[in-house]
GROMACS .gro file of N, CA and C in nm:
model
  219
    1UNK      N    1   1.483   6.217  22.766
    1UNK     CA    2   1.582   6.136  22.791
    1UNK      C    3   1.500   6.051  22.917
    2UNK      N    4   1.528   6.079  22.993
    2UNK     CA    5   1.499   5.973  23.073
    2UNK      C    6   1.349   5.862  23.070
    3UNK      N    7   1.220   5.927  22.973
    3UNK     CA    8   1.158   5.821  22.998
    3UNK      C    9   1.215   5.674  22.890
    4UNK      N   10   1.320   5.765  22.756
    4UNK     CA   11   1.342   5.697  22.689
    4UNK      C   12   1.473   5.556  22.747
    5UNK      N   13   1.506   5.618  22.900
    5UNK     CA   14   1.609   5.522  22.948
    5UNK      C   15   1.517   5.433  23.030
    6UNK      N   16   1.399   5.501  23.097
    6UNK     CA   17   1.281   5.425  23.133
    6UNK      C   18   1.255   5.308  23.058
    7UNK      N   19   1.193   5.311  22.984
    7UNK     CA   20   1.200   5.225  22.790
    7UNK      C   21   1.316   5.069  22.841
    8UNK      N   22   1.420   5.139  22.832
    8UNK     CA   23   1.500   5.089  22.761
    8UNK      C   24   1.506   4.947  22.878
    9UNK      N   25   1.537   5.109  23.035
    9UNK     CA   26   1.563   4.948  23.095
    9UNK      C   27   1.432   4.887  23.106
   10UNK      N   28   1.286   4.847  23.139
   10UNK     CA   29   1.216   4.804  23.164
   10UNK      C   30   1.199   4.674  23.057
   11UNK      N   31   1.245   4.722  22.925
   11UNK     CA   32   1.221   4.632  22.773
   11UNK      C   33   1.368   4.463  22.844
   12UNK      N   34   1.487   4.568  22.881
   12UNK     CA   35   1.585   4.496  22.954
   12UNK      C   36   1.522   4.389  23.058
   13UNK      N   37   1.483   4.456  23.121
   13UNK     CA   38   1.450   4.359  23.225
   13UNK      C   39   1.305   4.282  23.232
   14UNK      N   40   1.227   4.269  23.105
   14UNK     CA   41   1.117   4.227  23.045
   14UNK      C   42   1.197   4.138  22.966
   15UNK      N   43   1.317   4.129  22.956
   15UNK     CA   44   1.375   4.031  22.852
   15UNK      C   45   1.495   3.911  22.962
   16UNK      N   46   1.498   3.942  23.029
   16UNK     CA   47   1.621   3.883  23.176
   16UNK      C   48   1.511   3.810  23.200
   17UNK      N   49   1.394   3.888  23.226
   17UNK     CA   50   1.241   3.797  23.348
   17UNK      C   51   1.226   3.666  23.186
   18UNK      N   52   1.234   3.697  23.078
   18UNK     CA   53   1.193   3.626  23.007
   18UNK      C   54   1.293   3.478  22.978
   19UNK      N   55   1.422   3.541  22.940
   19UNK     CA   56   1.519   3.405  22.932
   19UNK      C   57   1.500   3.349  23.046
   20UNK      N   58   1.478   3.414  23.176
   20UNK     CA   59   1.492   3.318  23.275
   20UNK      C   60   1.425   3.172  23.305
   21UNK      N   61   1.306   3.281  23.279
   21UNK     CA   62   1.192   3.187  23.236
   21UNK      C   63   1.238   3.049  23.146
   22UNK      N   64   1.215   3.114  23.096
   22UNK     CA   65   1.334   2.973  22.947
   22UNK      C   66   1.373   2.901  23.008
   23UNK      N   67   1.490   2.968  23.032
   23UNK     CA   68   1.588   2.912  23.103
   23UNK      C   69   1.576   2.744  23.244
   24UNK      N   70   1.484   2.753  23.331
   24UNK     CA   71   1.457   2.733  23.437
   24UNK      C   72   1.292   2.653  23.367
   25UNK      N   73   1.249   2.648  23.234
   25UNK     CA   74   1.112   2.576  23.214
   25UNK      C   75   1.241   2.463  23.152
   26UNK      N   76   1.310   2.485  23.040
   26UNK     CA   77   1.433   2.407  23.023
   26UNK      C   78   1.502   2.243  23.087
   27UNK      N   79   1.512   2.345  23.206
   27UNK     CA   80   1.563   2.276  23.314
   27UNK      C   81   1.483   2.182  23.377
   28UNK      N   82   1.388   2.204  23.420
   28UNK     CA   83   1.216   2.138  23.489
   28UNK      C   84   1.266   2.057  23.390
   29UNK      N   85   1.215   2.095  23.215
   29UNK     CA   86   1.169   1.894  23.144
   29UNK      C   87   1.268   1.875  23.093
   30UNK      N   88   1.409   1.861  23.178
   30UNK     CA   89   1.515   1.811  23.188
   30UNK      C   90   1.544   1.684  23.311
   31UNK      N   91   1.504   1.752  23.444
   31UNK     CA   92   1.466   1.704  23.493
   31UNK      C   93   1.374   1.630  23.503
   32UNK      N   94   1.220   1.605  23.459
   32UNK     CA   95   1.148   1.514  23.404
   32UNK      C   96   1.131   1.447  23.301
   33UNK      N   97   1.229   1.426  23.219
   33UNK     CA   98   1.288   1.353  23.138
   33UNK      C   99   1.415   1.273  23.197
   34UNK      N  100   1.438   1.304  23.260
   34UNK     CA  101   1.541   1.247  23.260
   34UNK      C  102   1.498   1.088  23.432
   35UNK      N  103   1.400   1.142  23.470
   35UNK     CA  104   1.282   1.099  23.596
   35UNK      C  105   1.197   0.913  23.521
   36UNK      N  106   1.186   1.020  23.397
   36UNK     CA  107   1.061   0.939  23.347
   36UNK      C  108   1.148   0.795  23.284
   37UNK      N  109   1.270   0.862  23.222
   37UNK     CA  110   1.341   0.783  23.105
   37UNK      C  111   1.420   0.665  23.260
   38UNK      N  112   1.479   0.738  23.374
   38UNK     CA  113   1.465   0.630  23.441
   38UNK      C  114   1.389   0.513  23.586
   39UNK      N  115   1.244   0.604  23.530
   39UNK     CA  116   1.173   0.503  23.580
   39UNK      C  117   1.084   0.396  23.503
   40UNK      N  118   1.093   0.432  23.379
   40UNK     CA  119   1.116   0.291  23.291
   40UNK      C  120   1.196   0.217  23.271
   41UNK      N  121   1.326   0.314  23.277
   41UNK     CA  122   1.464   0.088  23.277
   41UNK      C  123   1.394   0.045  23.440
   42UNK      N  124   1.424   0.148  23.519
   42UNK     CA  125   1.357   0.057  23.645
   42UNK      C  126   1.237   0.004  23.658
   43UNK      N  127   1.096  -0.065  23.565
   43UNK     CA  128   1.009  -0.059  23.554
   43UNK      C  129   1.059  -0.189  23.450
   44UNK      N  130   1.138  -0.191  23.344
   44UNK     CA  131   1.201  -0.298  23.274
   44UNK      C  132   1.316  -0.384  23.323
   45UNK      N  133   1.371  -0.329  23.425
   45UNK     CA  134   1.460  -0.417  23.433
   45UNK      C  135   1.399  -0.498  23.624
   46UNK      N  136   1.294  -0.454  23.662
   46UNK     CA  137   1.252  -0.538  23.723
   46UNK      C  138   1.108  -0.636  23.654
   47UNK      N  139   1.049  -0.547  23.506
   47UNK     CA  140   0.989  -0.637  23.451
   47UNK      C  141   1.054  -0.813  23.378
   48UNK      N  142   1.201  -0.798  23.341
   48UNK     CA  143   1.315  -0.850  23.268
   48UNK      C  144   1.380  -0.913  23.333
   49UNK      N  145   1.424  -0.885  23.475
   49UNK     CA  146   1.539  -0.868  23.538
   49UNK      C  147   1.524  -1.059  23.583
   50UNK      N  148   1.655  -1.139  23.626
   50UNK     CA  149   1.679  -1.202  23.709
   50UNK      C  150   1.610  -1.254  23.761
   51UNK      N  151   1.529  -1.323  23.829
   51UNK     CA  152   1.485  -1.306  24.000
   51UNK      C  153   1.465  -1.504  23.987
   52UNK      N  154   1.532  -1.528  24.135
   52UNK     CA  155   1.566  -1.647  24.217
   52UNK      C  156   1.440  -1.701  24.205
   53UNK      N  157   1.448  -1.887  24.159
   53UNK     CA  158   1.348  -1.946  24.101
   53UNK      C  159   1.351  -2.012  24.309
   54UNK      N  160   1.241  -2.052  24.354
   54UNK     CA  161   1.279  -2.087  24.494
   54UNK      C  162   1.157  -2.175  24.468
   55UNK      N  163   1.231  -2.348  24.492
   55UNK     CA  164   1.138  -2.470  24.472
   55UNK      C  165   1.042  -2.475  24.623
   56UNK      N  166   0.973  -2.553  24.582
   56UNK     CA  167   0.870  -2.534  24.707
   56UNK      C  168   0.840  -2.732  24.741
   57UNK      N  169   0.897  -2.672  24.818
   57UNK     CA  170   0.941  -2.903  24.939
   57UNK      C  171   0.806  -2.875  24.989
   58UNK      N  172   0.778  -2.924  24.942
   58UNK     CA  173   0.593  -2.995  25.077
   58UNK      C  174   0.718  -3.028  25.180
   59UNK      N  175   0.764  -3.085  25.164
   59UNK     CA  176   0.831  -3.160  25.317
   59UNK      C  177   0.834  -3.076  25.518
   60UNK      N  178   0.893  -2.915  25.358
   60UNK     CA  179   0.975  -2.838  25.453
   60UNK      C  180   0.874  -2.750  25.543
   61UNK      N  181   0.880  -2.698  25.651
   61UNK     CA  182   0.812  -2.659  25.715
   61UNK      C  183   0.938  -2.465  25.833
   62UNK      N  184   0.856  -2.384  25.839
   62UNK     CA  185   0.846  -2.230  25.894
   62UNK      C  186   0.832  -2.208  25.947
   63UNK      N  187   0.913  -2.245  26.098
   63UNK     CA  188   0.840  -2.191  26.242
   63UNK      C  189   0.921  -2.030  26.289
   64UNK      N  190   0.826  -1.973  26.389
   64UNK     CA  191   0.911  -1.877  26.451
   64UNK      C  192   0.840  -1.900  26.577
   65UNK      N  193   0.993  -1.964  26.635
   65UNK     CA  194   0.998  -1.972  26.812
   65UNK      C  195   1.019  -1.814  26.828
   66UNK      N  196   0.982  -1.709  26.832
   66UNK     CA  197   1.022  -1.555  26.893
   66UNK      C  198   1.169  -1.575  26.915
   67UNK      N  199   1.260  -1.637  26.909
   67UNK     CA  200   1.409  -1.637  26.901
   67UNK      C  201   1.449  -1.637  26.759
   68UNK      N  202   1.366  -1.663  26.653
   68UNK     CA  203   1.466  -1.647  26.461
   68UNK      C  204   1.311  -1.699  26.440
   69UNK      N  205   1.300  -1.742  26.321
   69UNK     CA  206   1.289  -1.804  26.210
   69UNK      C  207   1.308  -1.964  26.193
   70UNK      N  208   1.254  -2.014  26.183
   70UNK     CA  209   1.264  -2.153  26.223
   70UNK      C  210   1.303  -2.230  26.080
   71UNK      N  211   1.330  -2.229  25.954
   71UNK     CA  212   1.330  -2.318  25.857
   71UNK      C  213   1.343  -2.477  25.843
   72UNK      N  214   1.312  -2.612  25.870
   72UNK     CA  215   1.309  -2.720  25.868
   72UNK      C  216   1.301  -2.725  25.662
   73UNK      N  217   1.383  -2.816  25.710
   73UNK     CA  218   1.457  -2.901  25.468
   73UNK      C  219   1.359  -2.978  25.501
   0.00000   0.00000   0.00000
């Protein structure tokens, strides 16, 4: 009877450990999938998002006098 009880406890313990591994693997894959989707969306927004167009004026000058940057348009 003791051997049967030990066998049942061992089988239940292995089943709980296997279930824990499956749940953790599923959660890990969900986190990785979310990170991939978020990264892909970030790359698409960076590529196709609105960018400000800066006109280059050949007469403008930019210099730093030590107290701040001066832009002479």
